[in-house]
């Protein structure tokens, strides 16, 4: 790890001519053994990347990956972590243009957080229990025995969530895709990710 970090610093000095994009402002997800943490890519080159964070980060070991909104992942090694930002080296040089443009094999989607969260679904006439399997700024996938129709409005309650209202977008074999009436801002979504996985990160921020 240390050898990799030193090599990265040397490479940065030697490759100032490599393409670098300041203030890229691209949402991404840092995947660590402790969980998935939302961040913003701010500066990228062929050899490394700098991210903005919305809370303290857990200890970062050898197993770290950066995931783009399109699901593409890059293995990274931590260089330094400071208040509100962190720098990483790619395990191998990347095509900067490909990273910037984000090739989409599927229709463009919001950053999704893998989660297992018990919730209660309310309609005017009934309530059901459910499990969130993933969540984004705009909606969630929920597993439930609820009897909900497409376009039906539901209210979602959970200890770790603000009260949410959502519309059923799709249903399939006991799973529902819900779209929130009020979406999360990116900072709110990042802090939600930390609260669900490592709440101590918010206390130490």
mmCIF file of N, CA and C in Angstrom, residues 84-148:
data_model
loop_
_atom_site.group_PDB
_atom_site.id
_atom_site.type_symbol
_atom_site.label_atom_id
_atom_site.label_comp_id
_atom_site.label_asym_id
_atom_site.label_seq_id
_atom_site.Cartn_x
_atom_site.Cartn_y
_atom_site.Cartn_z
ATOM 1 N N UNK A 84 -13.312 16.254 4.780
ATOM 2 C CA UNK A 84 -14.180 16.543 3.650
ATOM 3 C C UNK A 84 -13.692 16.090 2.293
ATOM 4 N N UNK A 85 -12.517 15.445 2.212
ATOM 5 C CA UNK A 85 -12.052 14.956 0.921
ATOM 6 C C UNK A 85 -11.062 13.816 1.100
ATOM 7 N N UNK A 86 -10.820 13.094 0.016
ATOM 8 C CA UNK A 86 -9.870 11.990 0.043
ATOM 9 C C UNK A 86 -9.301 11.803 -1.357
ATOM 10 N N UNK A 87 -8.064 11.290 -1.431
ATOM 11 C CA UNK A 87 -7.399 11.044 -2.704
ATOM 12 C C UNK A 87 -7.077 9.554 -2.825
ATOM 13 N N UNK A 88 -7.225 9.036 -4.047
ATOM 14 C CA UNK A 88 -6.989 7.618 -4.304
ATOM 15 C C UNK A 88 -6.190 7.453 -5.590
ATOM 16 N N UNK A 89 -5.430 6.348 -5.652
ATOM 17 C CA UNK A 89 -4.753 5.947 -6.886
ATOM 18 C C UNK A 89 -5.533 4.800 -7.505
ATOM 19 N N UNK A 90 -5.677 4.825 -8.829
ATOM 20 C CA UNK A 90 -6.265 3.685 -9.523
ATOM 21 C C UNK A 90 -5.268 2.527 -9.524
ATOM 22 N N UNK A 91 -5.768 1.306 -9.493
ATOM 23 C CA UNK A 91 -4.878 0.145 -9.498
ATOM 24 C C UNK A 91 -4.132 0.037 -10.816
ATOM 25 N N UNK A 92 -4.716 0.609 -11.884
ATOM 26 C CA UNK A 92 -4.044 0.700 -13.177
ATOM 27 C C UNK A 92 -4.583 1.923 -13.897
ATOM 28 N N UNK A 93 -3.806 2.521 -14.801
ATOM 29 C CA UNK A 93 -4.264 3.741 -15.480
ATOM 30 C C UNK A 93 -5.626 3.543 -16.142
ATOM 31 N N UNK A 94 -6.438 4.583 -16.090
ATOM 32 C CA UNK A 94 -7.785 4.507 -16.675
ATOM 33 C C UNK A 94 -7.882 5.425 -17.888
ATOM 34 N N UNK A 95 -8.854 5.155 -18.725
ATOM 35 C CA UNK A 95 -9.156 6.054 -19.838
ATOM 36 C C UNK A 95 -10.021 7.179 -19.284
ATOM 37 N N UNK A 96 -9.422 8.340 -19.134
ATOM 38 C CA UNK A 96 -10.117 9.454 -18.495
ATOM 39 C C UNK A 96 -11.397 9.807 -19.241
ATOM 40 N N UNK A 97 -11.336 9.813 -20.572
ATOM 41 C CA UNK A 97 -12.514 10.177 -21.348
ATOM 42 C C UNK A 97 -13.660 9.212 -21.091
ATOM 43 N N UNK A 98 -13.344 7.925 -20.949
ATOM 44 C CA UNK A 98 -14.389 6.935 -20.664
ATOM 45 C C UNK A 98 -15.012 7.186 -19.300
ATOM 46 N N UNK A 99 -14.181 7.522 -18.326
ATOM 47 C CA UNK A 99 -14.703 7.787 -16.987
ATOM 48 C C UNK A 99 -15.572 9.039 -16.974
ATOM 49 N N UNK A 100 -15.107 10.068 -17.672
ATOM 50 C CA UNK A 100 -15.854 11.325 -17.705
ATOM 51 C C UNK A 100 -17.209 11.145 -18.381
ATOM 52 N N UNK A 101 -17.207 10.433 -19.505
ATOM 53 C CA UNK A 101 -18.442 10.295 -20.284
ATOM 54 C C UNK A 101 -19.381 9.241 -19.719
ATOM 55 N N UNK A 102 -18.871 8.309 -18.926
ATOM 56 C CA UNK A 102 -19.683 7.237 -18.342
ATOM 57 C C UNK A 102 -20.513 6.517 -19.412
ATOM 58 N N UNK A 103 -19.954 5.485 -19.979
ATOM 59 C CA UNK A 103 -20.673 4.673 -20.968
ATOM 60 C C UNK A 103 -21.859 3.979 -20.287
ATOM 61 N N UNK A 104 -23.026 4.108 -20.883
ATOM 62 C CA UNK A 104 -24.235 3.540 -20.287
ATOM 63 C C UNK A 104 -24.716 2.350 -21.092
ATOM 64 N N UNK A 105 -24.593 1.156 -20.533
ATOM 65 C CA UNK A 105 -25.114 -0.043 -21.191
ATOM 66 C C UNK A 105 -26.630 -0.121 -21.038
ATOM 67 N N UNK A 106 -27.151 0.559 -20.017
ATOM 68 C CA UNK A 106 -28.590 0.560 -19.741
ATOM 69 C C UNK A 106 -29.044 2.007 -19.603
ATOM 70 N N UNK A 107 -30.354 2.267 -19.610
ATOM 71 C CA UNK A 107 -30.832 3.627 -19.438
ATOM 72 C C UNK A 107 -30.227 4.266 -18.190
ATOM 73 N N UNK A 108 -29.915 5.537 -18.296
ATOM 74 C CA UNK A 108 -29.237 6.244 -17.196
ATOM 75 C C UNK A 108 -30.053 6.148 -15.917
ATOM 76 N N UNK A 109 -29.355 5.892 -14.808
ATOM 77 C CA UNK A 109 -30.030 5.700 -13.535
ATOM 78 C C UNK A 109 -29.350 6.516 -12.448
ATOM 79 N N UNK A 110 -30.055 6.700 -11.357
ATOM 80 C CA UNK A 110 -29.504 7.379 -10.202
ATOM 81 C C UNK A 110 -28.575 6.438 -9.440
ATOM 82 N N UNK A 111 -27.663 7.006 -8.675
ATOM 83 C CA UNK A 111 -26.787 6.219 -7.820
ATOM 84 C C UNK A 111 -27.639 5.442 -6.822
ATOM 85 N N UNK A 112 -27.392 4.136 -6.712
ATOM 86 C CA UNK A 112 -28.195 3.276 -5.843
ATOM 87 C C UNK A 112 -27.352 2.768 -4.686
ATOM 88 N N UNK A 113 -27.964 2.714 -3.534
ATOM 89 C CA UNK A 113 -27.307 2.220 -2.337
ATOM 90 C C UNK A 113 -27.909 0.868 -1.968
ATOM 91 N N UNK A 114 -27.079 -0.176 -1.935
ATOM 92 C CA UNK A 114 -27.569 -1.468 -1.463
ATOM 93 C C UNK A 114 -27.892 -1.343 0.022
ATOM 94 N N UNK A 115 -29.055 -1.780 0.418
ATOM 95 C CA UNK A 115 -29.475 -1.616 1.815
ATOM 96 C C UNK A 115 -30.450 -2.712 2.184
ATOM 97 N N UNK A 116 -30.471 -3.056 3.457
ATOM 98 C CA UNK A 116 -31.488 -3.952 4.003
ATOM 99 C C UNK A 116 -32.101 -3.231 5.185
ATOM 100 N N UNK A 117 -33.305 -2.736 4.980
ATOM 101 C CA UNK A 117 -33.931 -1.866 5.965
ATOM 102 C C UNK A 117 -35.409 -2.220 6.097
ATOM 103 N N UNK A 118 -35.820 -2.521 7.314
ATOM 104 C CA UNK A 118 -37.234 -2.823 7.565
ATOM 105 C C UNK A 118 -38.050 -1.530 7.551
ATOM 106 N N UNK A 119 -39.174 -1.557 6.846
ATOM 107 C CA UNK A 119 -40.055 -0.395 6.759
ATOM 108 C C UNK A 119 -41.504 -0.833 6.937
ATOM 109 N N UNK A 120 -42.351 0.153 7.177
ATOM 110 C CA UNK A 120 -43.795 -0.075 7.206
ATOM 111 C C UNK A 120 -44.422 0.754 6.100
ATOM 112 N N UNK A 121 -45.265 0.131 5.293
ATOM 113 C CA UNK A 121 -45.962 0.796 4.198
ATOM 114 C C UNK A 121 -47.403 1.074 4.620
ATOM 115 N N UNK A 122 -47.830 2.314 4.450
ATOM 116 C CA UNK A 122 -49.180 2.717 4.853
ATOM 117 C C UNK A 122 -49.970 3.193 3.646
ATOM 118 N N UNK A 123 -51.215 2.750 3.559
ATOM 119 C CA UNK A 123 -52.203 3.320 2.652
ATOM 120 C C UNK A 123 -53.375 3.792 3.516
ATOM 121 N N UNK A 124 -54.339 4.504 2.964
ATOM 122 C CA UNK A 124 -55.469 4.954 3.786
ATOM 123 C C UNK A 124 -56.248 3.829 4.450
ATOM 124 N N UNK A 125 -56.142 2.616 3.917
ATOM 125 C CA UNK A 125 -56.965 1.524 4.452
ATOM 126 C C UNK A 125 -56.183 0.374 5.078
ATOM 127 N N UNK A 126 -54.854 0.357 4.959
ATOM 128 C CA UNK A 126 -54.097 -0.786 5.467
ATOM 129 C C UNK A 126 -52.631 -0.408 5.668
ATOM 130 N N UNK A 127 -51.914 -1.315 6.328
ATOM 131 C CA UNK A 127 -50.467 -1.159 6.436
ATOM 132 C C UNK A 127 -49.805 -2.530 6.319
ATOM 133 N N UNK A 128 -48.594 -2.546 5.778
ATOM 134 C CA UNK A 128 -47.850 -3.779 5.576
ATOM 135 C C UNK A 128 -46.390 -3.561 5.959
ATOM 136 N N UNK A 129 -45.733 -4.644 6.323
ATOM 137 C CA UNK A 129 -44.294 -4.578 6.550
ATOM 138 C C UNK A 129 -43.574 -4.823 5.228
ATOM 139 N N UNK A 130 -42.356 -4.335 5.134
ATOM 140 C CA UNK A 130 -41.571 -4.515 3.923
ATOM 141 C C UNK A 130 -40.084 -4.391 4.217
ATOM 142 N N UNK A 131 -39.274 -4.736 3.239
ATOM 143 C CA UNK A 131 -37.822 -4.641 3.355
ATOM 144 C C UNK A 131 -37.286 -3.864 2.161
ATOM 145 N N UNK A 132 -36.567 -2.784 2.421
ATOM 146 C CA UNK A 132 -35.886 -2.064 1.349
ATOM 147 C C UNK A 132 -34.677 -2.883 0.921
ATOM 148 N N UNK A 133 -34.538 -3.136 -0.392
ATOM 149 C CA UNK A 133 -33.366 -3.860 -0.888
ATOM 150 C C UNK A 133 -32.363 -2.928 -1.550
ATOM 151 N N UNK A 134 -32.823 -1.805 -2.086
ATOM 152 C CA UNK A 134 -31.908 -0.740 -2.489
ATOM 153 C C UNK A 134 -32.668 0.574 -2.516
ATOM 154 N N UNK A 135 -31.908 1.676 -2.437
ATOM 155 C CA UNK A 135 -32.526 2.989 -2.354
ATOM 156 C C UNK A 135 -31.661 3.986 -3.107
ATOM 157 N N UNK A 136 -32.306 4.957 -3.751
ATOM 158 C CA UNK A 136 -31.606 6.034 -4.443
ATOM 159 C C UNK A 136 -32.164 7.358 -3.955
ATOM 160 N N UNK A 137 -31.683 8.453 -4.532
ATOM 161 C CA UNK A 137 -32.219 9.757 -4.155
ATOM 162 C C UNK A 137 -33.683 9.882 -4.545
ATOM 163 N N UNK A 138 -34.095 9.144 -5.557
ATOM 164 C CA UNK A 138 -35.430 9.322 -6.119
ATOM 165 C C UNK A 138 -36.417 8.216 -5.789
ATOM 166 N N UNK A 139 -35.939 7.090 -5.283
ATOM 167 C CA UNK A 139 -36.875 6.007 -5.027
ATOM 168 C C UNK A 139 -36.220 4.816 -4.366
ATOM 169 N N UNK A 140 -36.962 3.717 -4.301
ATOM 170 C CA UNK A 140 -36.463 2.519 -3.624
ATOM 171 C C UNK A 140 -37.114 1.278 -4.212
ATOM 172 N N UNK A 141 -36.426 0.157 -4.053
ATOM 173 C CA UNK A 141 -37.007 -1.150 -4.351
ATOM 174 C C UNK A 141 -37.341 -1.808 -3.026
ATOM 175 N N UNK A 142 -38.577 -2.271 -2.892
ATOM 176 C CA UNK A 142 -39.046 -2.829 -1.624
ATOM 177 C C UNK A 142 -39.654 -4.201 -1.857
ATOM 178 N N UNK A 143 -39.313 -5.136 -0.972
ATOM 179 C CA UNK A 143 -39.890 -6.483 -0.980
ATOM 180 C C UNK A 143 -40.999 -6.514 0.062
ATOM 181 N N UNK A 144 -42.197 -6.903 -0.342
ATOM 182 C CA UNK A 144 -43.327 -6.879 0.589
ATOM 183 C C UNK A 144 -44.459 -7.764 0.085
ATOM 184 N N UNK A 145 -45.288 -8.235 1.034
ATOM 185 C CA UNK A 145 -46.509 -8.968 0.691
ATOM 186 C C UNK A 145 -47.685 -8.015 0.495
ATOM 187 N N UNK A 146 -47.391 -6.719 0.464
ATOM 188 C CA UNK A 146 -48.448 -5.720 0.290
ATOM 189 C C UNK A 146 -49.194 -5.925 -1.026
ATOM 190 N N UNK A 147 -50.434 -5.503 -1.044
ATOM 191 C CA UNK A 147 -51.256 -5.550 -2.256
ATOM 192 C C UNK A 147 -51.405 -4.123 -2.761
ATOM 193 N N UNK A 148 -50.453 -3.706 -3.562
ATOM 194 C CA UNK A 148 -50.427 -2.330 -4.046
ATOM 195 C C UNK A 148 -50.602 -2.316 -5.561
#
